mmCIF file of C-alpha atoms in Angstrom:
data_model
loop_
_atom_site.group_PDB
_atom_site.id
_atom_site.type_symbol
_atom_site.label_atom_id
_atom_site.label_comp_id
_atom_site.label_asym_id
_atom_site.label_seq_id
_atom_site.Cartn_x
_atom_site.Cartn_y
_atom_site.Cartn_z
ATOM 1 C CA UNK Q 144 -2.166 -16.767 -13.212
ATOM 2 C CA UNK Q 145 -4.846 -14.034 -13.969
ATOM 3 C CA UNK Q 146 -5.029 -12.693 -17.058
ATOM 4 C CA UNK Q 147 -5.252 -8.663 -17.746
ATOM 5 C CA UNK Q 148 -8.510 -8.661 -18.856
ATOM 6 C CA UNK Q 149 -10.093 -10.383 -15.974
ATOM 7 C CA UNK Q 150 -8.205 -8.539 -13.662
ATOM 8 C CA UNK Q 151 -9.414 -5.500 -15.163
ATOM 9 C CA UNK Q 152 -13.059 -5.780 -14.586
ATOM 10 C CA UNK Q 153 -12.930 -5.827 -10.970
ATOM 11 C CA UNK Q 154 -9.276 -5.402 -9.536
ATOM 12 C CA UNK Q 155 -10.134 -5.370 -5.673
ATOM 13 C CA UNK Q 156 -12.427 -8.377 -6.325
ATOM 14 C CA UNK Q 157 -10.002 -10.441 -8.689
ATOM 15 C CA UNK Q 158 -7.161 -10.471 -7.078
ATOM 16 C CA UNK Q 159 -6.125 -9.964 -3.211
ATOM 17 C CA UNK Q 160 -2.895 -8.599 -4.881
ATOM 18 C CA UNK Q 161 -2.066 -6.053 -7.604
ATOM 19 C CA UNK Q 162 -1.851 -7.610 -10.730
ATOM 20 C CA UNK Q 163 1.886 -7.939 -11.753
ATOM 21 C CA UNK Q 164 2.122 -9.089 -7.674
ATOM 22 C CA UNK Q 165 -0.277 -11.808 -8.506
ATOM 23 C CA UNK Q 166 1.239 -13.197 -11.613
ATOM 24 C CA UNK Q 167 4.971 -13.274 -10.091
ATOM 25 C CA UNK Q 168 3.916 -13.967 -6.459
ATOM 26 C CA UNK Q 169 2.748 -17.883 -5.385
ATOM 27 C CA UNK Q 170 0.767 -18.356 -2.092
ATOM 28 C CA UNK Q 171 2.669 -20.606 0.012
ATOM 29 C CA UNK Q 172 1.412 -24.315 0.377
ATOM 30 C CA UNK Q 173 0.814 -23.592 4.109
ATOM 31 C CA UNK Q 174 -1.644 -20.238 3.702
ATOM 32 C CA UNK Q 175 -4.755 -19.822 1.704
ATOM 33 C CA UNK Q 176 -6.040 -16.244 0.614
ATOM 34 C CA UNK Q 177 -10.136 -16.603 0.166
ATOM 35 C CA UNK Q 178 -12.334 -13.493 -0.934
ATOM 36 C CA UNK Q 179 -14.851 -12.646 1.950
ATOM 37 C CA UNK Q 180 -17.639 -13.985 -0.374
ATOM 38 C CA UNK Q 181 -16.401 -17.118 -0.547
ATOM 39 C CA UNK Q 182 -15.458 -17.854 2.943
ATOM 40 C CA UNK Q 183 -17.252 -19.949 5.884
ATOM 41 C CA UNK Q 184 -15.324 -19.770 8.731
ATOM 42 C CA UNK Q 185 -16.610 -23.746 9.379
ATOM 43 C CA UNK Q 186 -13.916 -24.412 6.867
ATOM 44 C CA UNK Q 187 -10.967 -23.094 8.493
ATOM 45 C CA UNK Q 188 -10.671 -24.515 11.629
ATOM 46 C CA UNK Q 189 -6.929 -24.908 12.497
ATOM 47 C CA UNK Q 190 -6.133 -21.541 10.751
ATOM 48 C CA UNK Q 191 -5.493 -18.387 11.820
ATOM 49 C CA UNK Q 192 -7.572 -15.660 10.395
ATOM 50 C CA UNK Q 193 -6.223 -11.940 9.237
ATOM 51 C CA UNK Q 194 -8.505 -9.873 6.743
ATOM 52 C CA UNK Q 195 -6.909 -7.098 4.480
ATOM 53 C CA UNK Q 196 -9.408 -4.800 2.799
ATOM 54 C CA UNK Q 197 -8.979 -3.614 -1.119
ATOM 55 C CA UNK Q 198 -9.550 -0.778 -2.543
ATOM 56 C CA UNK Q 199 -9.755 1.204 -5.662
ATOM 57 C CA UNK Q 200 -9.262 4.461 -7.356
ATOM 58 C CA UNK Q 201 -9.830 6.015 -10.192
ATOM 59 C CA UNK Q 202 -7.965 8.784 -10.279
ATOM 60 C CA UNK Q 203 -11.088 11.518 -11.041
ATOM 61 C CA UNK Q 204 -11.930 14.454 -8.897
ATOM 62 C CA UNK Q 205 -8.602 14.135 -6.710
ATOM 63 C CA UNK Q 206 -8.214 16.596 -4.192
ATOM 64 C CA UNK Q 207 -5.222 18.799 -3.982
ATOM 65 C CA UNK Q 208 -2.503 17.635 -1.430
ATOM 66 C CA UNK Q 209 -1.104 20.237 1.541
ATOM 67 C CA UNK Q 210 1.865 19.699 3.665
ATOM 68 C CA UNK Q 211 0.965 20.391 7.052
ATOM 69 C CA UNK Q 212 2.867 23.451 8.622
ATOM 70 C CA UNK Q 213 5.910 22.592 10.010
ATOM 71 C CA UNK Q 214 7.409 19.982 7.607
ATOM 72 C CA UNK Q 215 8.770 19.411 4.545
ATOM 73 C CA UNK Q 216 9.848 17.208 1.908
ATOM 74 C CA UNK Q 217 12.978 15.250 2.156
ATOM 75 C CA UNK Q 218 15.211 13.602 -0.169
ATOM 76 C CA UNK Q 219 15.994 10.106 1.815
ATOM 77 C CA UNK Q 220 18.182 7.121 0.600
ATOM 78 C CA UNK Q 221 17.211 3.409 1.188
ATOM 79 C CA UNK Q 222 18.802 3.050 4.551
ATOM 80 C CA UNK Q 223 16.697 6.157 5.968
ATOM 81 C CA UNK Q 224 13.604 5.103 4.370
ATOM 82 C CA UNK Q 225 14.397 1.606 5.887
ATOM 83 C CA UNK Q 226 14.932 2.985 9.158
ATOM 84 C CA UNK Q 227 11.410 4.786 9.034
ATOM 85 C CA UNK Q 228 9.487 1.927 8.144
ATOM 86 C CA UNK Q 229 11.290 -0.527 11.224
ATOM 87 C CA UNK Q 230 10.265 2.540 13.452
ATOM 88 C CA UNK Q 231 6.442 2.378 12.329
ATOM 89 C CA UNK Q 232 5.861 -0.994 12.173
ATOM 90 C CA UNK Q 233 6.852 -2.993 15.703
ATOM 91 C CA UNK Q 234 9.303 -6.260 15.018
ATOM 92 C CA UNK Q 235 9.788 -5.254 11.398
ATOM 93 C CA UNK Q 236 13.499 -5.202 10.782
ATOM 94 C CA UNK Q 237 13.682 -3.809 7.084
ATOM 95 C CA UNK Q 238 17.034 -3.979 5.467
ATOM 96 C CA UNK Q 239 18.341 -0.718 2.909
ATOM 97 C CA UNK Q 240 19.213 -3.665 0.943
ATOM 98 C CA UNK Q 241 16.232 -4.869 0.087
ATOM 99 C CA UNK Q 242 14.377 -1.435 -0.495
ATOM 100 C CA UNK Q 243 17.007 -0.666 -2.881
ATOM 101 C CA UNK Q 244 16.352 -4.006 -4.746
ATOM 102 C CA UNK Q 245 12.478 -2.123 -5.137
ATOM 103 C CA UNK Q 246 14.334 -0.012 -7.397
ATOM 104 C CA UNK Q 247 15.206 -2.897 -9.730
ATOM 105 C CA UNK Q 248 11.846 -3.662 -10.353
ATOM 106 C CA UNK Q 249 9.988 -2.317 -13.651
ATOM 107 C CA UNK Q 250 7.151 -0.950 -11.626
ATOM 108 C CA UNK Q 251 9.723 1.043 -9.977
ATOM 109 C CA UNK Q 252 8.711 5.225 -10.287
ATOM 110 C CA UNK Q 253 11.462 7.465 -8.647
ATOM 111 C CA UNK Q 254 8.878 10.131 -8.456
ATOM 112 C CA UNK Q 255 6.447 8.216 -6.127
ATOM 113 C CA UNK Q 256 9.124 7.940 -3.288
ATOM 114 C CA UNK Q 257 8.139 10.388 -1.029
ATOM 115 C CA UNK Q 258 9.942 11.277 2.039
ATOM 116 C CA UNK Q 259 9.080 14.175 4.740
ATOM 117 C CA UNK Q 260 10.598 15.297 7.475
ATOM 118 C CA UNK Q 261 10.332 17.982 10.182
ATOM 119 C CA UNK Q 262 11.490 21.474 9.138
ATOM 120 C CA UNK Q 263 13.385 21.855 12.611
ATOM 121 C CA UNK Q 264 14.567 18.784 14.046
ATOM 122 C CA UNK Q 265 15.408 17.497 10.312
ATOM 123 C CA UNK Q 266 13.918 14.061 11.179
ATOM 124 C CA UNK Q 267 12.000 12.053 8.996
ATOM 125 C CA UNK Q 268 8.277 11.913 10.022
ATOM 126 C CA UNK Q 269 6.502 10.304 7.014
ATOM 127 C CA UNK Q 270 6.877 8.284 4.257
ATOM 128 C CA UNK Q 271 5.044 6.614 1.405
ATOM 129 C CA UNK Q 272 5.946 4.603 -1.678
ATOM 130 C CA UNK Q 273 4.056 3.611 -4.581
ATOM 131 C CA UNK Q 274 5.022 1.476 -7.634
ATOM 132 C CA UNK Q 275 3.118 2.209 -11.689
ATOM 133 C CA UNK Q 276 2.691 -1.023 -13.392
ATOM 134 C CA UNK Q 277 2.785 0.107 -16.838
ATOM 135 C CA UNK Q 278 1.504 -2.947 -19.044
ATOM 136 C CA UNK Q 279 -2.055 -2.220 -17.690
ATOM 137 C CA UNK Q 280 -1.788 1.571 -16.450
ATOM 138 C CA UNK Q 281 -2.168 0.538 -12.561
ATOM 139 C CA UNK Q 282 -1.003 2.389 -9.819
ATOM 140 C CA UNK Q 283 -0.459 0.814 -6.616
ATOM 141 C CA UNK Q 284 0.357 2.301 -2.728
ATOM 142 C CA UNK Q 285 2.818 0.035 -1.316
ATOM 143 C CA UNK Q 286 4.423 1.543 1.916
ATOM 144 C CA UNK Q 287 2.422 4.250 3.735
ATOM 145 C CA UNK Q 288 3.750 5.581 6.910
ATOM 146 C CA UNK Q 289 3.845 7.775 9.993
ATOM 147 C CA UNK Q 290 6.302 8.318 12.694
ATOM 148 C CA UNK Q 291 4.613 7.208 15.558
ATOM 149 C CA UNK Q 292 4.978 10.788 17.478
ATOM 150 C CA UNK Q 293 3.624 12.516 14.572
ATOM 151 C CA UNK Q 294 0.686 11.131 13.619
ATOM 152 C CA UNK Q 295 -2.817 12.636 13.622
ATOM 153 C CA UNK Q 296 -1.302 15.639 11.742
ATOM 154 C CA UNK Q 297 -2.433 15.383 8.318
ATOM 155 C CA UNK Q 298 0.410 13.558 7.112
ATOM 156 C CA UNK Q 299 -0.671 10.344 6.222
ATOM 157 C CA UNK Q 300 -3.580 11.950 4.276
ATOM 158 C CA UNK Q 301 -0.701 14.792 2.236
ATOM 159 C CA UNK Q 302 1.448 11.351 1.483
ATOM 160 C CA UNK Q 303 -1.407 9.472 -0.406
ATOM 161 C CA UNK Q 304 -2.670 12.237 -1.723
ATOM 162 C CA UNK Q 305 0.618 13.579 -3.111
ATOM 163 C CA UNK Q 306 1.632 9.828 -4.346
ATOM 164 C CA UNK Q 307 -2.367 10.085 -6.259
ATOM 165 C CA UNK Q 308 -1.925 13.219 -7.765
ATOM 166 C CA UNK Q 309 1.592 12.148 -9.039
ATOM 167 C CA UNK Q 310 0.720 8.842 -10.960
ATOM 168 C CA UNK Q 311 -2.646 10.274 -12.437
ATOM 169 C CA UNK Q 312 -0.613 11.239 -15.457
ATOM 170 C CA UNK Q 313 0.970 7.714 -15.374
ATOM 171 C CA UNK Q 314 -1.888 5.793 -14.378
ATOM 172 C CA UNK Q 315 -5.749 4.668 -15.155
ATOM 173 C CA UNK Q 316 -6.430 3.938 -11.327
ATOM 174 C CA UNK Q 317 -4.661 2.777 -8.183
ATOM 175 C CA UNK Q 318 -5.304 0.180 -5.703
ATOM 176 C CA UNK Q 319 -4.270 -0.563 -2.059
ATOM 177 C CA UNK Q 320 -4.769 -2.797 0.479
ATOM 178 C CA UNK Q 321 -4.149 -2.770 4.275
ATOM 179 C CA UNK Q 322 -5.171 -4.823 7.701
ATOM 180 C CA UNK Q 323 -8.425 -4.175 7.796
ATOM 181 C CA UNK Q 324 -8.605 -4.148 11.899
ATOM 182 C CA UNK Q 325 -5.353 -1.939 12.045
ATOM 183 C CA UNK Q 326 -5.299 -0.016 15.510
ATOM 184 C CA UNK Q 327 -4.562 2.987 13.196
ATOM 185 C CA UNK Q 328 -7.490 3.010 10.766
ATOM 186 C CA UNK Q 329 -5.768 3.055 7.364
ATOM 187 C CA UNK Q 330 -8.660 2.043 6.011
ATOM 188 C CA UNK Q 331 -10.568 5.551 6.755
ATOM 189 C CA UNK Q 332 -7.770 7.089 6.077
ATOM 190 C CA UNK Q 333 -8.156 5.915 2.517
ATOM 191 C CA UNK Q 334 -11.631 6.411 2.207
ATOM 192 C CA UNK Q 335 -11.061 10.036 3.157
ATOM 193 C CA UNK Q 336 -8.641 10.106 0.255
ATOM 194 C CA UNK Q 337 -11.295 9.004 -2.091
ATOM 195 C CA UNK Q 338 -10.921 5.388 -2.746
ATOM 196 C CA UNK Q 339 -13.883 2.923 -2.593
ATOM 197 C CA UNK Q 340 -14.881 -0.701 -2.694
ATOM 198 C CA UNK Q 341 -15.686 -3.253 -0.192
ATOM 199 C CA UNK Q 342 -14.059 -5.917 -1.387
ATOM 200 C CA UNK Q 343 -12.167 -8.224 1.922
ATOM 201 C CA UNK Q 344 -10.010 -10.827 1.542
ATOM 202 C CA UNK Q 345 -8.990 -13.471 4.216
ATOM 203 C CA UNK Q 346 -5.151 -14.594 4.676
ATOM 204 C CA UNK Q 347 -5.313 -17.996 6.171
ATOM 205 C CA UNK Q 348 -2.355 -19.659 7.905
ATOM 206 C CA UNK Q 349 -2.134 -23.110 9.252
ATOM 207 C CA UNK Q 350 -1.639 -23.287 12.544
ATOM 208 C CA UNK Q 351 0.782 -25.687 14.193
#
């Protein structure tokens, strides 16, 4: 386990996970999670390699969030928001079940589920969840998405920036984290958004 303090000095750094994630979480025995600064790829021969970037936020200077013309937001259940995410992420097959179990949780914020959809066709185009982990103030983006069809619109940057500007009265800062060689560039989309850092961290599976 980390403890709060550590965790606090350098969040991206400390932890490839937010921090109540990395106290309840356990890495299983067959995968290793090394920081970039501590890894030689010499040393993992017979894994397979997948980085995942980190970043932080502090909440200062945010900029104000638009919704691009056209859309609006949407008030979605767990089955439609679990239906969105399956649709922007290939082979995931995301039960309403288990995003209504996210509710259960005590970093669960009702405000920071954030559904849009398209003022005419009524179809949900974008989505984003984030969680507020309130022993140590930290907000955290968990599920950001885009309809396939509808991306390069501005609606991946009005999500995170909406989801920011709604914690910052709930939160000290806010982390995420993301595949860092993503075909879709999350990672400048965050930037853009104003978070920073460098920090990398390696997910290493054993292969078979």
């Amino acid at each position: 386990m980390i403890s709060k303090e550590e965790y606090l000095k350098n969040p991206c750094r400390s932890s490839s996970l937010n921090y109540w994630k990395s106290n309840a979480i356990s890495v299983p025995s067959e995968m290793s999670v090394v920081h970039d600064s501590d890894y030689d790829a010499d040393d993992w021969n017979g894994y397979a390699d997948e980085c995942y970037f980190r970043l932080l936020h502090r909440l200062d200077d945010l900029q104000l969030s638009r919704i691009p013309r056209g859309y609006k937001i949407h008030n979605s259940d767990s089955r439609q928001i679990a239906k969105h995410i399956n649709l922007c992420y290939p082979g995931c097959q995301m039960g309403a079940d288990e995003v209504e179990s996210w509710k259960k949780r005590n970093v669960y914020d009702q405000t920071l589920w954030l559904t849009i959809c398209d003022e005419v066709s009524g179809e949900i185009v974008a989505s984003g969840i984030a969680e507020i982990d309130p022993e140590i103030a930290e907000g955290s983006l968990e599920w950001i998405q885009v309809s396939p069809a509808h991306r390069r619109h501005g609606l991946g940057r009005y999500v995170v920036l909406e989801l920011l500007n709604r914690m910052k009265p709930k939160a000290c800062f806010a982390t995420v984290s993301g595949k860092l060689n993503d075909v879709n560039s999350p990672l400048s989309l965050y930037r853009s958004c104003g978070f920073t850092g460098n920090d990398v961290w390696h997910v290493l599976s054993r292969l078979k």
